[in-house]
Amino acid sequence: MKLTRAAALVAAASCVLVVAAPAALAHHPTGDRDDGPLVTGHRGAPGYLPDHTLEGYKLAIEMGADYIEPDLVATKDGHLIARHEPNIGGTTDVAEKFPESRKSTYIVDGAPVTDYFATDFTLEEIRTLRAVQPLPDERPTEFDGQFKIPTFEEVLALAKREGRKRGRPVGVYPETKHPTFHEQHGLPLERRVVAALREAGLNHKRAPVIIQSFEQSNLRFLNRITPVTLAQLVDAAGVNLDGSLIYAGTSLRPYDWTVSGDPALLARTYGYFATNAGLDEIAQYADIVAPWKPYIVPTTGTDTDGDGDADDVTGDGLVDERDRRLGRPTSLIRRAHKRGLDVHTWTFRNEPRRLVSDYFRWAGGDALEAAKNEYKLFYALGIDGLFSDFPDTAVAARDEFFAG
Ligand SMILES: [Ca+2]
Ligand SMILES: [Ca+2]
Ligand SMILES: [Ca+2]
């Protein structure tokens, strides 16, 4: 993008507010906010506490998150627990507590994974585990080994309890992880999710609940068995130097398309969802399209030495987001809104290496302000919701932007 245009978007926050606020309202499927886009604590507040723990979710709520996000996988005995992967070696102390012989090799979305799998452990065994920080090089590890692995029921109860305490709804935004994998292991997630919602009195249209999935057929099925809000996640594997998206590996296309054997689905990538036909299709069964951020604001790399790889523009010996520039925003938000779809995007993180250079330049180099600039750009573009690892920063940026 023309820098000037991006800078103007941020600088003109106060003008945009007048236009953006009513639009945001009109598009909220759950209708429970009147002051801007939804902030979801992505896996809780993992910038501060280990992912997917009641402590992390509670911190996200304290920081002002509207929704908390449990990723859901199934145990051997069919309970839903909050973990980012069905394999739990990287996010728990399972290797300290169980022998190597409990490891398995399974195909997850087409790729073999050898690890301890939740699907091989009973809930009773899972209850003996404690969470660990999956990004120990850049995030706090002092809480490793302290917090339990929560069940979905416990997350729903926490949201209800904390919402009552604060006099505001606290939403829950569960993700069905690897639906095809769970189906193949005889532990399909969908009816289990709906049963837990029903048990908690949340299986109704106005409930502050949004179910998300990277696969499509399980969302179509959920649309038949529950009235709650549904979100189609849209992935990609990376971004080329010119800002175009890369589709490869487990981020090629929804895995249910891959296993379908249907030539029409095998001809598609995740990119199909961003086309007008793809958005029309999503609108048949979901309320929200939730693409990765570069679908909305692409980023471009510099390749002065012509080796095909992005250069280390900052000269710090690393090639990361700080070496990239913002591209021109796409028309995705506008085209989705035209079809009655809300747009949520992910994931916002404070670490400087994850922030594009322009955000720093507008902030005069200040890292926290740079992180806020990313949110403000997406708020200015009319985003309806986002996932953040640092919900306090997301909320602060929203307060500043919409107070303009
Ligand atoms: Ca997730
Ligand atoms: Ca290069
Ligand atoms: Ca660099």
JSON list of N, CA, C and O in Angstrom, two decimals, residues 43 45 92 95 108 118 130 135 153 182 191 211 227 290 356 359 368 382:
[
{"chain": "A", "resi": 43, "resn": "ARG", "atom": "N", "xyz": [-6.42, -18.30, 22.90]},
{"chain": "A", "resi": 43, "resn": "ARG", "atom": "CA", "xyz": [-5.89, -19.32, 23.82]},
{"chain": "A", "resi": 43, "resn": "ARG", "atom": "C", "xyz": [-5.76, -18.77, 25.26]},
{"chain": "A", "resi": 43, "resn": "ARG", "atom": "O", "xyz": [-4.96, -19.27, 26.04]},
{"chain": "A", "resi": 45, "resn": "ALA", "atom": "N", "xyz": [-4.54, -15.67, 27.56]},
{"chain": "A", "resi": 45, "resn": "ALA", "atom": "CA", "xyz": [-3.64, -14.51, 27.47]},
{"chain": "A", "resi": 45, "resn": "ALA", "atom": "C", "xyz": [-2.21, -15.03, 27.39]},
{"chain": "A", "resi": 45, "resn": "ALA", "atom": "O", "xyz": [-1.40, -14.82, 28.29]},
{"chain": "A", "resi": 92, "resn": "THR", "atom": "N", "xyz": [2.38, -29.49, 27.51]},
{"chain": "A", "resi": 92, "resn": "THR", "atom": "CA", "xyz": [2.18, -30.04, 28.85]},
{"chain": "A", "resi": 92, "resn": "THR", "atom": "C", "xyz": [3.47, -30.75, 29.31]},
{"chain": "A", "resi": 92, "resn": "THR", "atom": "O", "xyz": [4.40, -30.94, 28.53]},
{"chain": "A", "resi": 95, "resn": "ALA", "atom": "N", "xyz": [5.67, -35.62, 29.10]},
{"chain": "A", "resi": 95, "resn": "ALA", "atom": "CA", "xyz": [6.89, -36.42, 28.94]},
{"chain": "A", "resi": 95, "resn": "ALA", "atom": "C", "xyz": [7.56, -36.72, 30.28]},
{"chain": "A", "resi": 95, "resn": "ALA", "atom": "O", "xyz": [8.29, -37.71, 30.41]},
{"chain": "A", "resi": 108, "resn": "VAL", "atom": "N", "xyz": [-1.76, -36.28, 11.01]},
{"chain": "A", "resi": 108, "resn": "VAL", "atom": "CA", "xyz": [-2.60, -35.12, 11.34]},
{"chain": "A", "resi": 108, "resn": "VAL", "atom": "C", "xyz": [-2.62, -34.20, 10.13]},
{"chain": "A", "resi": 108, "resn": "VAL", "atom": "O", "xyz": [-1.59, -33.65, 9.74]},
{"chain": "A", "resi": 118, "resn": "ALA", "atom": "N", "xyz": [-3.63, -36.67, 23.03]},
{"chain": "A", "resi": 118, "resn": "ALA", "atom": "CA", "xyz": [-4.76, -36.63, 23.98]},
{"chain": "A", "resi": 118, "resn": "ALA", "atom": "C", "xyz": [-5.72, -37.78, 23.72]},
{"chain": "A", "resi": 118, "resn": "ALA", "atom": "O", "xyz": [-6.32, -38.32, 24.66]},
{"chain": "A", "resi": 130, "resn": "ARG", "atom": "N", "xyz": [0.25, -30.86, 33.81]},
{"chain": "A", "resi": 130, "resn": "ARG", "atom": "CA", "xyz": [0.24, -29.41, 34.00]},
{"chain": "A", "resi": 130, "resn": "ARG", "atom": "C", "xyz": [0.74, -28.75, 32.72]},
{"chain": "A", "resi": 130, "resn": "ARG", "atom": "O", "xyz": [1.55, -29.32, 31.98]},
{"chain": "A", "resi": 135, "resn": "LEU", "atom": "N", "xyz": [6.29, -21.43, 23.93]},
{"chain": "A", "resi": 135, "resn": "LEU", "atom": "CA", "xyz": [7.28, -20.54, 23.30]},
{"chain": "A", "resi": 135, "resn": "LEU", "atom": "C", "xyz": [8.27, -20.05, 24.36]},
{"chain": "A", "resi": 135, "resn": "LEU", "atom": "O", "xyz": [8.32, -18.86, 24.69]},
{"chain": "A", "resi": 153, "resn": "GLU", "atom": "N", "xyz": [-16.12, -27.92, 29.64]},
{"chain": "A", "resi": 153, "resn": "GLU", "atom": "CA", "xyz": [-17.14, -27.58, 30.64]},
{"chain": "A", "resi": 153, "resn": "GLU", "atom": "C", "xyz": [-16.59, -26.59, 31.66]},
{"chain": "A", "resi": 153, "resn": "GLU", "atom": "O", "xyz": [-17.29, -25.65, 32.08]},
{"chain": "A", "resi": 182, "resn": "HIS", "atom": "N", "xyz": [-10.21, -36.26, 14.41]},
{"chain": "A", "resi": 182, "resn": "HIS", "atom": "CA", "xyz": [-11.04, -36.78, 15.50]},
{"chain": "A", "resi": 182, "resn": "HIS", "atom": "C", "xyz": [-12.09, -37.76, 15.01]},
{"chain": "A", "resi": 182, "resn": "HIS", "atom": "O", "xyz": [-12.38, -38.77, 15.66]},
{"chain": "A", "resi": 191, "resn": "ARG", "atom": "N", "xyz": [-20.93, -33.09, 18.06]},
{"chain": "A", "resi": 191, "resn": "ARG", "atom": "CA", "xyz": [-22.05, -33.31, 18.98]},
{"chain": "A", "resi": 191, "resn": "ARG", "atom": "C", "xyz": [-21.62, -33.13, 20.44]},
{"chain": "A", "resi": 191, "resn": "ARG", "atom": "O", "xyz": [-22.42, -32.74, 21.29]},
{"chain": "A", "resi": 211, "resn": "ILE", "atom": "N", "xyz": [-18.56, -20.80, 17.32]},
{"chain": "A", "resi": 211, "resn": "ILE", "atom": "CA", "xyz": [-17.74, -22.00, 17.05]},
{"chain": "A", "resi": 211, "resn": "ILE", "atom": "C", "xyz": [-16.99, -21.78, 15.74]},
{"chain": "A", "resi": 211, "resn": "ILE", "atom": "O", "xyz": [-17.57, -21.36, 14.74]},
{"chain": "A", "resi": 227, "resn": "PRO", "atom": "N", "xyz": [-27.92, -23.64, 16.75]},
{"chain": "A", "resi": 227, "resn": "PRO", "atom": "CA", "xyz": [-28.20, -22.30, 16.25]},
{"chain": "A", "resi": 227, "resn": "PRO", "atom": "C", "xyz": [-27.12, -21.27, 16.58]},
{"chain": "A", "resi": 227, "resn": "PRO", "atom": "O", "xyz": [-27.25, -20.11, 16.22]},
{"chain": "A", "resi": 290, "resn": "ALA", "atom": "N", "xyz": [-13.19, -15.81, 8.99]},
{"chain": "A", "resi": 290, "resn": "ALA", "atom": "CA", "xyz": [-12.08, -15.46, 9.88]},
{"chain": "A", "resi": 290, "resn": "ALA", "atom": "C", "xyz": [-10.74, -15.81, 9.24]},
{"chain": "A", "resi": 290, "resn": "ALA", "atom": "O", "xyz": [-10.13, -16.84, 9.53]},
{"chain": "A", "resi": 356, "resn": "VAL", "atom": "N", "xyz": [5.19, -5.55, 11.54]},
{"chain": "A", "resi": 356, "resn": "VAL", "atom": "CA", "xyz": [5.71, -5.01, 10.28]},
{"chain": "A", "resi": 356, "resn": "VAL", "atom": "C", "xyz": [6.31, -3.61, 10.51]},
{"chain": "A", "resi": 356, "resn": "VAL", "atom": "O", "xyz": [5.83, -2.84, 11.35]},
{"chain": "A", "resi": 359, "resn": "TYR", "atom": "N", "xyz": [4.50, -0.18, 11.28]},
{"chain": "A", "resi": 359, "resn": "TYR", "atom": "CA", "xyz": [3.90, 0.09, 12.58]},
{"chain": "A", "resi": 359, "resn": "TYR", "atom": "C", "xyz": [4.90, 0.78, 13.51]},
{"chain": "A", "resi": 359, "resn": "TYR", "atom": "O", "xyz": [4.52, 1.63, 14.32]},
{"chain": "A", "resi": 368, "resn": "LEU", "atom": "N", "xyz": [5.46, -0.81, 22.05]},
{"chain": "A", "resi": 368, "resn": "LEU", "atom": "CA", "xyz": [4.06, -0.98, 22.46]},
{"chain": "A", "resi": 368, "resn": "LEU", "atom": "C", "xyz": [3.14, -0.17, 21.54]},
{"chain": "A", "resi": 368, "resn": "LEU", "atom": "O", "xyz": [2.08, -0.66, 21.13]},
{"chain": "A", "resi": 382, "resn": "GLY", "atom": "N", "xyz": [-12.33, -1.61, 9.42]},
{"chain": "A", "resi": 382, "resn": "GLY", "atom": "CA", "xyz": [-13.68, -2.11, 9.67]},
{"chain": "A", "resi": 382, "resn": "GLY", "atom": "C", "xyz": [-13.77, -3.56, 10.13]},
{"chain": "A", "resi": 382, "resn": "GLY", "atom": "O", "xyz": [-14.82, -4.20, 9.97]}
]
